[in-house]
Amino acid sequence: MKKISSKFFLIMPLVVALLLTIAFYMIFIFAPEESTQGAVQRIFYFHVSCAFAMYCGFGLAGIYSVLFLLKRQPHFDHYSHAGASVGFLFCSMVLASGPIWAKPIWGTWWTWDPRLTTTLLIWLIFFACLLLRRFFERDPRGPVYAAVLTLFGVLDIPLIALSVKLWRGVHPAVLGKKSNMPLEMKLTLLATNVTVLVLFFAIFWIRVRLLKLEHKSEMLRFEHQEN
């Protein structure tokens, strides 16, 4: 395992750097400029890719929360905690990049559009979840409370995904069967999605490792105090 970890830390930064270079080339050079929105539309590739990473993080957090509540094994909580943390990071990127894209197009930084509102809601829920973990840092009830709140937050994911179809809003349906996006844009979006997802899983894996090390350190400290 130690050899695998060492190789991971050596190889993964190089892989991420290579993928980022390819993604930036495709975003700024390969992909054509959108005719109505202009250059600002290029943030779309980053914005959408971060949204997919957000879904992955919160989805993993939900799956491992269920496993933790059923099995009560710490390593399931570590995966849930890592998914929530990294998902929250990419959710923050979605909420930060969205207004930058929206201002030139909609003429405002923020509007209470259904998709924006439901995304803000899940950000607030997982922010509360991370605060809850910090408040109950050494309390065994903390992971249980966090798992329950995580599952509550995950219920918002379908609302975010379907909000454009369920309610009328200004947020566009980015992807769909009727999409007339040029092939170059589709390939660029695909490359950016792959890049951001690889970055997501790299950060997720590192976060899991750190949480496991923190748990081992806490157990050793507890055993030392007992002796």
PDB file of C-alpha atoms in Angstrom:
ATOM      1  CA  MET A   1       0.000   0.000   0.000  1.00  0.00           C
ATOM      2  CA  LYS A   2       2.829   2.385   0.843  1.00  0.00           C
ATOM      3  CA  LYS A   3       4.416   1.779  -2.576  1.00  0.00           C
ATOM      4  CA  ILE A   4       1.067   2.410  -4.277  1.00  0.00           C
ATOM      5  CA  SER A   5       0.626   5.618  -2.252  1.00  0.00           C
ATOM      6  CA  SER A   6       4.113   6.814  -3.178  1.00  0.00           C
ATOM      7  CA  LYS A   7       3.545   6.126  -6.869  1.00  0.00           C
ATOM      8  CA  PHE A   8       0.178   7.849  -6.694  1.00  0.00           C
ATOM      9  CA  PHE A   9       1.681  11.044  -5.266  1.00  0.00           C
ATOM     10  CA  LEU A  10       4.385  11.002  -7.937  1.00  0.00           C
ATOM     11  CA  ILE A  11       2.244  10.179 -10.962  1.00  0.00           C
ATOM     12  CA  MET A  12      -1.082  11.882 -10.240  1.00  0.00           C
ATOM     13  CA  PRO A  13       0.203  15.505 -10.254  1.00  0.00           C
ATOM     14  CA  LEU A  14       1.820  14.840 -13.642  1.00  0.00           C
ATOM     15  CA  VAL A  15      -1.390  13.291 -15.009  1.00  0.00           C
ATOM     16  CA  VAL A  16      -3.510  16.183 -13.719  1.00  0.00           C
ATOM     17  CA  ALA A  17      -1.051  18.761 -15.103  1.00  0.00           C
ATOM     18  CA  LEU A  18      -1.107  17.069 -18.531  1.00  0.00           C
ATOM     19  CA  LEU A  19      -4.900  16.870 -18.577  1.00  0.00           C
ATOM     20  CA  LEU A  20      -5.226  20.503 -17.485  1.00  0.00           C
ATOM     21  CA  THR A  21      -2.884  21.589 -20.275  1.00  0.00           C
ATOM     22  CA  ILE A  22      -4.970  19.706 -22.847  1.00  0.00           C
ATOM     23  CA  ALA A  23      -8.222  21.052 -21.376  1.00  0.00           C
ATOM     24  CA  PHE A  24      -7.020  24.674 -21.409  1.00  0.00           C
ATOM     25  CA  TYR A  25      -5.805  24.296 -25.003  1.00  0.00           C
ATOM     26  CA  MET A  26      -9.187  22.938 -26.070  1.00  0.00           C
ATOM     27  CA  ILE A  27     -11.150  25.603 -24.140  1.00  0.00           C
ATOM     28  CA  PHE A  28      -9.234  28.630 -25.377  1.00  0.00           C
ATOM     29  CA  ILE A  29      -7.934  27.537 -28.798  1.00  0.00           C
ATOM     30  CA  PHE A  30      -9.657  24.416 -30.144  1.00  0.00           C
ATOM     31  CA  ALA A  31     -13.286  25.249 -29.268  1.00  0.00           C
ATOM     32  CA  PRO A  32     -14.923  27.933 -31.423  1.00  0.00           C
ATOM     33  CA  GLU A  33     -16.276  31.102 -29.849  1.00  0.00           C
ATOM     34  CA  GLU A  34     -20.020  30.973 -29.212  1.00  0.00           C
ATOM     35  CA  SER A  35     -21.789  33.367 -31.609  1.00  0.00           C
ATOM     36  CA  THR A  36     -24.164  35.100 -29.155  1.00  0.00           C
ATOM     37  CA  GLN A  37     -22.332  34.977 -25.787  1.00  0.00           C
ATOM     38  CA  GLY A  38     -18.802  35.494 -27.011  1.00  0.00           C
ATOM     39  CA  ALA A  39     -15.653  34.693 -25.048  1.00  0.00           C
ATOM     40  CA  VAL A  40     -17.389  34.595 -21.653  1.00  0.00           C
ATOM     41  CA  GLN A  41     -19.142  31.385 -22.742  1.00  0.00           C
ATOM     42  CA  ARG A  42     -15.839  29.534 -22.356  1.00  0.00           C
ATOM     43  CA  ILE A  43     -16.376  29.436 -18.589  1.00  0.00           C
ATOM     44  CA  PHE A  44     -19.226  27.041 -19.382  1.00  0.00           C
ATOM     45  CA  TYR A  45     -16.774  24.136 -19.734  1.00  0.00           C
ATOM     46  CA  PHE A  46     -15.343  24.671 -16.248  1.00  0.00           C
ATOM     47  CA  HIS A  47     -18.747  25.441 -14.716  1.00  0.00           C
ATOM     48  CA  VAL A  48     -20.463  22.289 -16.006  1.00  0.00           C
ATOM     49  CA  SER A  49     -17.493  20.039 -15.197  1.00  0.00           C
ATOM     50  CA  CYS A  50     -17.408  21.306 -11.611  1.00  0.00           C
ATOM     51  CA  ALA A  51     -21.124  20.559 -11.357  1.00  0.00           C
ATOM     52  CA  PHE A  52     -20.515  16.936 -12.365  1.00  0.00           C
ATOM     53  CA  ALA A  53     -17.716  16.679  -9.783  1.00  0.00           C
ATOM     54  CA  MET A  54     -20.084  18.173  -7.194  1.00  0.00           C
ATOM     55  CA  TYR A  55     -22.647  15.462  -7.969  1.00  0.00           C
ATOM     56  CA  CYS A  56     -19.941  12.785  -7.610  1.00  0.00           C
ATOM     57  CA  GLY A  57     -18.797  14.118  -4.252  1.00  0.00           C
ATOM     58  CA  PHE A  58     -22.232  14.461  -2.712  1.00  0.00           C
ATOM     59  CA  GLY A  59     -23.357  11.179  -4.279  1.00  0.00           C
ATOM     60  CA  LEU A  60     -20.409   9.294  -2.756  1.00  0.00           C
ATOM     61  CA  ALA A  61     -21.069  11.008   0.560  1.00  0.00           C
ATOM     62  CA  GLY A  62     -24.659   9.758   0.458  1.00  0.00           C
ATOM     63  CA  ILE A  63     -23.730   6.175  -0.450  1.00  0.00           C
ATOM     64  CA  TYR A  64     -21.107   5.899   2.287  1.00  0.00           C
ATOM     65  CA  SER A  65     -23.427   7.578   4.799  1.00  0.00           C
ATOM     66  CA  VAL A  66     -25.932   4.770   4.268  1.00  0.00           C
ATOM     67  CA  LEU A  67     -23.173   2.172   4.674  1.00  0.00           C
ATOM     68  CA  PHE A  68     -21.930   3.881   7.833  1.00  0.00           C
ATOM     69  CA  LEU A  69     -25.401   4.008   9.391  1.00  0.00           C
ATOM     70  CA  LEU A  70     -25.865   0.297   8.616  1.00  0.00           C
ATOM     71  CA  LYS A  71     -22.382  -0.977   9.564  1.00  0.00           C
ATOM     72  CA  ARG A  72     -21.085   1.763  11.934  1.00  0.00           C
ATOM     73  CA  GLN A  73     -17.543   1.223  10.632  1.00  0.00           C
ATOM     74  CA  PRO A  74     -15.242   4.287  10.742  1.00  0.00           C
ATOM     75  CA  HIS A  75     -13.799   3.845   7.254  1.00  0.00           C
ATOM     76  CA  PHE A  76     -17.255   4.321   5.732  1.00  0.00           C
ATOM     77  CA  ASP A  77     -17.513   7.625   7.594  1.00  0.00           C
ATOM     78  CA  HIS A  78     -14.093   8.642   6.243  1.00  0.00           C
ATOM     79  CA  TYR A  79     -15.303   8.140   2.672  1.00  0.00           C
ATOM     80  CA  SER A  80     -18.546   9.991   3.405  1.00  0.00           C
ATOM     81  CA  HIS A  81     -16.653  12.869   5.033  1.00  0.00           C
ATOM     82  CA  ALA A  82     -14.220  13.063   2.102  1.00  0.00           C
ATOM     83  CA  GLY A  83     -17.045  13.021  -0.448  1.00  0.00           C
ATOM     84  CA  ALA A  84     -18.867  15.802   1.387  1.00  0.00           C
ATOM     85  CA  SER A  85     -15.698  17.911   1.714  1.00  0.00           C
ATOM     86  CA  VAL A  86     -14.585  17.612  -1.909  1.00  0.00           C
ATOM     87  CA  GLY A  87     -18.153  17.890  -3.194  1.00  0.00           C
ATOM     88  CA  PHE A  88     -18.526  21.094  -1.187  1.00  0.00           C
ATOM     89  CA  LEU A  89     -15.325  22.431  -2.747  1.00  0.00           C
ATOM     90  CA  PHE A  90     -16.606  21.879  -6.288  1.00  0.00           C
ATOM     91  CA  CYS A  91     -20.068  23.150  -5.362  1.00  0.00           C
ATOM     92  CA  SER A  92     -18.374  26.372  -4.221  1.00  0.00           C
ATOM     93  CA  MET A  93     -16.639  26.549  -7.614  1.00  0.00           C
ATOM     94  CA  VAL A  94     -20.000  26.145  -9.356  1.00  0.00           C
ATOM     95  CA  LEU A  95     -21.525  28.966  -7.333  1.00  0.00           C
ATOM     96  CA  ALA A  96     -18.461  31.166  -7.917  1.00  0.00           C
ATOM     97  CA  SER A  97     -18.165  30.587 -11.675  1.00  0.00           C
ATOM     98  CA  GLY A  98     -21.899  30.858 -12.346  1.00  0.00           C
ATOM     99  CA  PRO A  99     -22.241  34.575 -11.538  1.00  0.00           C
ATOM    100  CA  ILE A 100     -19.120  35.380 -13.605  1.00  0.00           C
ATOM    101  CA  TRP A 101     -20.838  33.764 -16.584  1.00  0.00           C
ATOM    102  CA  ALA A 102     -24.271  35.184 -15.715  1.00  0.00           C
ATOM    103  CA  LYS A 103     -23.380  38.867 -15.321  1.00  0.00           C
ATOM    104  CA  PRO A 104     -22.617  39.621 -19.016  1.00  0.00           C
ATOM    105  CA  ILE A 105     -25.466  37.358 -20.231  1.00  0.00           C
ATOM    106  CA  TRP A 106     -28.304  38.023 -17.772  1.00  0.00           C
ATOM    107  CA  GLY A 107     -27.143  41.474 -16.661  1.00  0.00           C
ATOM    108  CA  THR A 108     -27.066  40.422 -12.997  1.00  0.00           C
ATOM    109  CA  TRP A 109     -24.717  38.467 -10.755  1.00  0.00           C
ATOM    110  CA  TRP A 110     -27.511  36.447  -9.146  1.00  0.00           C
ATOM    111  CA  THR A 111     -31.160  35.622  -9.658  1.00  0.00           C
ATOM    112  CA  TRP A 112     -33.365  33.286  -7.653  1.00  0.00           C
ATOM    113  CA  ASP A 113     -33.634  30.846 -10.522  1.00  0.00           C
ATOM    114  CA  PRO A 114     -34.751  27.326  -9.426  1.00  0.00           C
ATOM    115  CA  ARG A 115     -31.431  25.701 -10.352  1.00  0.00           C
ATOM    116  CA  LEU A 116     -29.360  28.406  -8.667  1.00  0.00           C
ATOM    117  CA  THR A 117     -31.556  28.323  -5.566  1.00  0.00           C
ATOM    118  CA  THR A 118     -31.451  24.530  -5.210  1.00  0.00           C
ATOM    119  CA  THR A 119     -27.660  24.560  -5.726  1.00  0.00           C
ATOM    120  CA  LEU A 120     -27.285  27.204  -3.030  1.00  0.00           C
ATOM    121  CA  LEU A 121     -29.501  25.076  -0.779  1.00  0.00           C
ATOM    122  CA  ILE A 122     -27.274  22.007  -1.110  1.00  0.00           C
ATOM    123  CA  TRP A 123     -24.205  24.198  -0.491  1.00  0.00           C
ATOM    124  CA  LEU A 124     -25.769  25.438   2.756  1.00  0.00           C
ATOM    125  CA  ILE A 125     -26.742  21.913   3.849  1.00  0.00           C
ATOM    126  CA  PHE A 126     -23.256  20.520   3.350  1.00  0.00           C
ATOM    127  CA  PHE A 127     -21.689  23.598   4.916  1.00  0.00           C
ATOM    128  CA  ALA A 128     -23.831  22.837   7.975  1.00  0.00           C
ATOM    129  CA  CYS A 129     -22.757  19.189   7.746  1.00  0.00           C
ATOM    130  CA  LEU A 130     -19.060  20.100   7.830  1.00  0.00           C
ATOM    131  CA  LEU A 131     -19.652  22.532  10.713  1.00  0.00           C
ATOM    132  CA  LEU A 132     -21.511  19.773  12.554  1.00  0.00           C
ATOM    133  CA  ARG A 133     -18.517  17.470  12.207  1.00  0.00           C
ATOM    134  CA  ARG A 134     -16.238  20.163  13.582  1.00  0.00           C
ATOM    135  CA  PHE A 135     -18.572  20.840  16.528  1.00  0.00           C
ATOM    136  CA  PHE A 136     -18.810  17.111  17.396  1.00  0.00           C
ATOM    137  CA  GLU A 137     -15.181  16.478  16.468  1.00  0.00           C
ATOM    138  CA  ARG A 138     -14.458  13.945  19.244  1.00  0.00           C
ATOM    139  CA  ASP A 139     -18.028  12.932  19.969  1.00  0.00           C
ATOM    140  CA  PRO A 140     -19.131   9.524  18.557  1.00  0.00           C
ATOM    141  CA  ARG A 141     -22.537  11.023  17.810  1.00  0.00           C
ATOM    142  CA  GLY A 142     -20.964  13.449  15.313  1.00  0.00           C
ATOM    143  CA  PRO A 143     -20.546  11.018  12.390  1.00  0.00           C
ATOM    144  CA  VAL A 144     -24.107   9.735  12.909  1.00  0.00           C
ATOM    145  CA  TYR A 145     -25.593  13.237  12.856  1.00  0.00           C
ATOM    146  CA  ALA A 146     -23.451  14.104   9.833  1.00  0.00           C
ATOM    147  CA  ALA A 147     -24.570  10.970   7.964  1.00  0.00           C
ATOM    148  CA  VAL A 148     -28.246  11.808   8.544  1.00  0.00           C
ATOM    149  CA  LEU A 149     -27.766  15.418   7.431  1.00  0.00           C
ATOM    150  CA  THR A 150     -25.801  14.211   4.401  1.00  0.00           C
ATOM    151  CA  LEU A 151     -28.697  12.009   3.302  1.00  0.00           C
ATOM    152  CA  PHE A 152     -31.037  14.959   3.715  1.00  0.00           C
ATOM    153  CA  GLY A 153     -28.752  17.046   1.490  1.00  0.00           C
ATOM    154  CA  VAL A 154     -28.508  14.326  -1.156  1.00  0.00           C
ATOM    155  CA  LEU A 155     -32.283  14.555  -1.632  1.00  0.00           C
ATOM    156  CA  ASP A 156     -31.650  17.943  -3.235  1.00  0.00           C
ATOM    157  CA  ILE A 157     -29.550  16.469  -6.065  1.00  0.00           C
ATOM    158  CA  PRO A 158     -32.540  15.328  -8.186  1.00  0.00           C
ATOM    159  CA  LEU A 159     -34.149  18.739  -7.672  1.00  0.00           C
ATOM    160  CA  ILE A 160     -31.015  20.450  -9.020  1.00  0.00           C
ATOM    161  CA  ALA A 161     -30.793  18.095 -12.003  1.00  0.00           C
ATOM    162  CA  LEU A 162     -34.498  18.380 -12.906  1.00  0.00           C
ATOM    163  CA  SER A 163     -35.104  21.988 -11.864  1.00  0.00           C
ATOM    164  CA  VAL A 164     -34.913  23.312 -15.427  1.00  0.00           C
ATOM    165  CA  LYS A 165     -37.670  20.887 -16.513  1.00  0.00           C
ATOM    166  CA  LEU A 166     -39.795  21.111 -13.348  1.00  0.00           C
ATOM    167  CA  TRP A 167     -39.898  24.892 -13.040  1.00  0.00           C
ATOM    168  CA  ARG A 168     -39.515  27.716 -15.524  1.00  0.00           C
ATOM    169  CA  GLY A 169     -36.315  29.646 -14.993  1.00  0.00           C
ATOM    170  CA  VAL A 170     -33.653  31.545 -16.858  1.00  0.00           C
ATOM    171  CA  HIS A 171     -30.979  28.864 -16.425  1.00  0.00           C
ATOM    172  CA  PRO A 172     -30.525  27.008 -19.733  1.00  0.00           C
ATOM    173  CA  ALA A 173     -30.796  23.245 -20.121  1.00  0.00           C
ATOM    174  CA  VAL A 174     -27.115  22.831 -20.957  1.00  0.00           C
ATOM    175  CA  LEU A 175     -27.187  19.258 -22.180  1.00  0.00           C
ATOM    176  CA  GLY A 176     -30.012  17.400 -23.892  1.00  0.00           C
ATOM    177  CA  LYS A 177     -31.117  15.389 -26.870  1.00  0.00           C
ATOM    178  CA  LYS A 178     -31.866  18.564 -28.838  1.00  0.00           C
ATOM    179  CA  SER A 179     -28.484  20.138 -28.197  1.00  0.00           C
ATOM    180  CA  ASN A 180     -27.084  21.759 -31.337  1.00  0.00           C
ATOM    181  CA  MET A 181     -23.620  22.207 -29.838  1.00  0.00           C
ATOM    182  CA  PRO A 182     -20.830  21.923 -32.447  1.00  0.00           C
ATOM    183  CA  LEU A 183     -18.641  18.822 -32.310  1.00  0.00           C
ATOM    184  CA  GLU A 184     -15.609  20.866 -31.205  1.00  0.00           C
ATOM    185  CA  MET A 185     -17.535  22.157 -28.185  1.00  0.00           C
ATOM    186  CA  LYS A 186     -18.764  18.669 -27.286  1.00  0.00           C
ATOM    187  CA  LEU A 187     -15.219  17.292 -27.428  1.00  0.00           C
ATOM    188  CA  THR A 188     -13.951  20.208 -25.332  1.00  0.00           C
ATOM    189  CA  LEU A 189     -16.662  19.637 -22.732  1.00  0.00           C
ATOM    190  CA  LEU A 190     -15.812  15.925 -22.658  1.00  0.00           C
ATOM    191  CA  ALA A 191     -12.097  16.645 -22.182  1.00  0.00           C
ATOM    192  CA  THR A 192     -12.809  19.164 -19.419  1.00  0.00           C
ATOM    193  CA  ASN A 193     -15.166  16.729 -17.675  1.00  0.00           C
ATOM    194  CA  VAL A 194     -12.520  14.002 -17.706  1.00  0.00           C
ATOM    195  CA  THR A 195      -9.887  16.430 -16.399  1.00  0.00           C
ATOM    196  CA  VAL A 196     -12.024  17.767 -13.554  1.00  0.00           C
ATOM    197  CA  LEU A 197     -13.206  14.272 -12.568  1.00  0.00           C
ATOM    198  CA  VAL A 198      -9.622  13.002 -12.414  1.00  0.00           C
ATOM    199  CA  LEU A 199      -8.769  16.033 -10.273  1.00  0.00           C
ATOM    200  CA  PHE A 200     -11.809  15.298  -8.109  1.00  0.00           C
ATOM    201  CA  PHE A 201     -10.833  11.677  -7.459  1.00  0.00           C
ATOM    202  CA  ALA A 202      -7.223  12.673  -6.760  1.00  0.00           C
ATOM    203  CA  ILE A 203      -8.337  15.174  -4.099  1.00  0.00           C
ATOM    204  CA  PHE A 204     -10.922  12.689  -2.798  1.00  0.00           C
ATOM    205  CA  TRP A 205      -8.311   9.955  -2.402  1.00  0.00           C
ATOM    206  CA  ILE A 206      -5.903  12.310  -0.617  1.00  0.00           C
ATOM    207  CA  ARG A 207      -8.691  13.482   1.694  1.00  0.00           C
ATOM    208  CA  VAL A 208      -9.602   9.893   2.575  1.00  0.00           C
ATOM    209  CA  ARG A 209      -5.965   9.106   3.363  1.00  0.00           C
ATOM    210  CA  LEU A 210      -5.697  12.160   5.618  1.00  0.00           C
ATOM    211  CA  LEU A 211      -8.884  11.254   7.482  1.00  0.00           C
ATOM    212  CA  LYS A 212      -7.652   7.705   8.038  1.00  0.00           C
ATOM    213  CA  LEU A 213      -4.328   9.002   9.360  1.00  0.00           C
ATOM    214  CA  GLU A 214      -6.154  11.422  11.667  1.00  0.00           C
ATOM    215  CA  HIS A 215      -8.287   8.531  12.953  1.00  0.00           C
ATOM    216  CA  LYS A 216      -5.244   6.344  13.599  1.00  0.00           C
ATOM    217  CA  SER A 217      -3.504   9.209  15.373  1.00  0.00           C
ATOM    218  CA  GLU A 218      -6.579   9.793  17.536  1.00  0.00           C
ATOM    219  CA  MET A 219      -6.780   6.091  18.435  1.00  0.00           C
ATOM    220  CA  LEU A 220      -3.087   5.999  19.370  1.00  0.00           C
ATOM    221  CA  ARG A 221      -3.517   9.094  21.520  1.00  0.00           C
ATOM    222  CA  PHE A 222      -6.514   7.520  23.239  1.00  0.00           C
ATOM    223  CA  GLU A 223      -4.597   4.275  23.889  1.00  0.00           C
ATOM    224  CA  HIS A 224      -1.653   6.250  25.262  1.00  0.00           C
ATOM    225  CA  GLN A 225      -3.949   8.087  27.681  1.00  0.00           C
ATOM    226  CA  GLU A 226      -5.506   4.783  28.778  1.00  0.00           C
ATOM    227  CA  ASN A 227      -2.090   3.359  29.565  1.00  0.00           C
TER     228      ASN A 227
END
